[in-house]
Coordinates of C-alpha atoms in Angstrom, one line a residue:
X563 CA 0.0 0.1 -0.4
X564 CA 3.0 2.5 1.0
X565 CA 5.3 1.9 -1.9
X566 CA 6.4 5.4 -2.0
X567 CA 7.3 5.5 2.0
X568 CA 9.1 1.8 1.1
X569 CA 11.1 3.2 -1.4
X570 CA 12.1 6.2 0.8
X571 CA 13.1 4.4 3.6
X572 CA 15.4 2.2 1.6
X573 CA 17.2 5.1 0.2
X574 CA 17.4 6.9 3.5
X575 CA 18.9 3.9 4.8
X576 CA 21.4 3.6 2.2
X577 CA 22.4 6.9 2.2
X578 CA 23.0 6.3 6.1
X579 CA 25.2 3.3 5.4
X580 CA 27.1 5.5 2.1
X581 CA 27.6 8.2 4.6
X582 CA 28.8 6.0 7.3
X583 CA 31.0 4.6 5.0
X584 CA 32.7 7.6 3.9
X585 CA 33.2 8.9 7.7
X586 CA 35.1 5.8 7.9
X587 CA 36.9 6.2 4.4
X588 CA 37.6 10.3 5.6
X589 CA 39.0 9.1 9.6
X590 CA 41.2 6.3 8.3
X591 CA 43.2 8.3 5.6
X592 CA 43.3 11.1 7.7
X593 CA 45.2 8.7 10.0
X594 CA 47.5 7.6 7.1
X595 CA 45.9 4.8 6.9
X596 CA 45.6 3.4 3.4
X597 CA 42.3 2.0 3.0
X598 CA 39.9 1.9 -0.4
X599 CA 36.1 3.0 -0.2
X600 CA 35.4 -0.7 -0.5
X601 CA 37.1 -1.7 2.7
X602 CA 35.4 1.2 4.4
X603 CA 32.3 0.1 3.8
X604 CA 32.6 -3.5 4.7
X605 CA 34.1 -1.8 8.0
X606 CA 30.7 0.0 8.3
X607 CA 28.7 -3.3 7.3
X608 CA 30.5 -4.8 10.2
X609 CA 29.9 -2.5 13.0
X610 CA 26.3 -2.3 11.9
X611 CA 26.2 -6.1 12.3
X612 CA 27.7 -5.8 16.0
X613 CA 25.3 -2.7 16.4
X614 CA 22.2 -5.0 15.2
X615 CA 23.7 -7.8 17.8
X616 CA 24.4 -5.8 20.2
X617 CA 20.9 -3.7 19.9
X618 CA 19.3 -4.5 23.5
X619 CA 22.2 -2.8 25.4
X620 CA 21.0 1.1 26.0
X621 CA 23.1 3.3 24.0
X622 CA 25.2 0.7 22.7
X623 CA 27.7 1.7 25.2
X624 CA 30.8 -0.5 23.8
X625 CA 29.3 -2.2 21.3
X626 CA 30.3 0.0 18.4
X627 CA 33.8 0.9 19.4
X628 CA 34.2 -3.2 20.0
X629 CA 33.0 -3.4 16.4
X630 CA 35.4 -0.7 15.4
X631 CA 38.1 -3.0 16.9
X632 CA 37.1 -6.2 15.6
X633 CA 36.8 -4.9 12.0
X634 CA 40.0 -2.6 11.8
X635 CA 41.6 -5.5 13.3
X636 CA 40.2 -7.1 9.7
X637 CA 42.3 -4.5 8.0
X638 CA 45.2 -5.6 9.5
X639 CA 45.0 -2.6 12.0
X640 CA 46.8 -3.7 15.0
X641 CA 47.6 -0.4 17.0
X642 CA 44.9 0.3 19.5
X643 CA 45.2 3.7 19.6
X644 CA 43.5 3.8 15.9
X645 CA 40.2 2.2 17.1
X646 CA 40.0 4.0 20.2
X647 CA 40.5 7.9 18.0
X648 CA 38.0 6.1 15.4
X649 CA 35.5 5.2 18.0
X650 CA 35.8 8.9 19.9
X651 CA 35.4 10.7 16.9
X652 CA 32.3 8.6 15.9
X653 CA 30.9 9.0 19.0
X654 CA 31.4 12.9 19.1
X655 CA 29.6 13.3 15.9
X656 CA 27.1 11.2 17.4
X657 CA 27.2 13.6 20.5
X658 CA 27.3 16.7 18.0
X659 CA 24.0 15.5 16.3
X660 CA 22.2 15.4 19.9
X661 CA 23.4 18.6 21.2
X662 CA 22.1 20.3 17.5
X663 CA 18.8 18.5 18.1
X664 CA 18.7 19.6 21.5
X665 CA 19.1 22.9 19.9
X666 CA 16.2 22.9 17.6
X667 CA 13.7 21.0 20.1
X668 CA 14.2 23.7 22.5
X669 CA 13.8 26.4 20.1
X670 CA 10.9 25.2 18.5
X671 CA 9.4 24.5 22.0
X672 CA 10.4 28.1 23.1
X673 CA 8.7 29.4 19.5
X674 CA 5.3 27.6 20.1
X675 CA 5.2 28.8 23.7
X676 CA 5.4 32.4 22.8
X677 CA 2.7 31.8 19.9
X678 CA 0.7 30.6 22.7
X679 CA 1.0 32.9 25.3
X680 CA 0.1 35.9 22.9

C-alpha cells in the first residue's frame, strides 16, 4: 500500500550506510591508514552487524567500539590507538548531532510557547 514510503525508507537507509562509509574512509585516511572505499564499506557493514547484535544494550555503550576494534583488525590495523581514536570521533559526531537536535527542540518549544502566550 505504501510503496513510495518504502522506497524513501530504503533510500534513506542506503544514504545512512554510504555516509557512514564515507566517515570511516575519511577518518582512516586522515589517520594515515591506506584503505579503499570498499574496505571502509566493509568495516561500516561489520560495525552495523555488531550494533544490531547489541541492540538490546542501552545506548550500545561499548558495542560500536568493539565492532570498530574487530573490523579494523580485519584490515590489519593492530594499533589500539587507531580504533580508540576512530571510536571517539564517531561518538563525538553522534554527540554533536544530539546537541544540534536539542538546540532545535528547545528553540521550537520556545517559539511554540511564545505563540501561545500572545
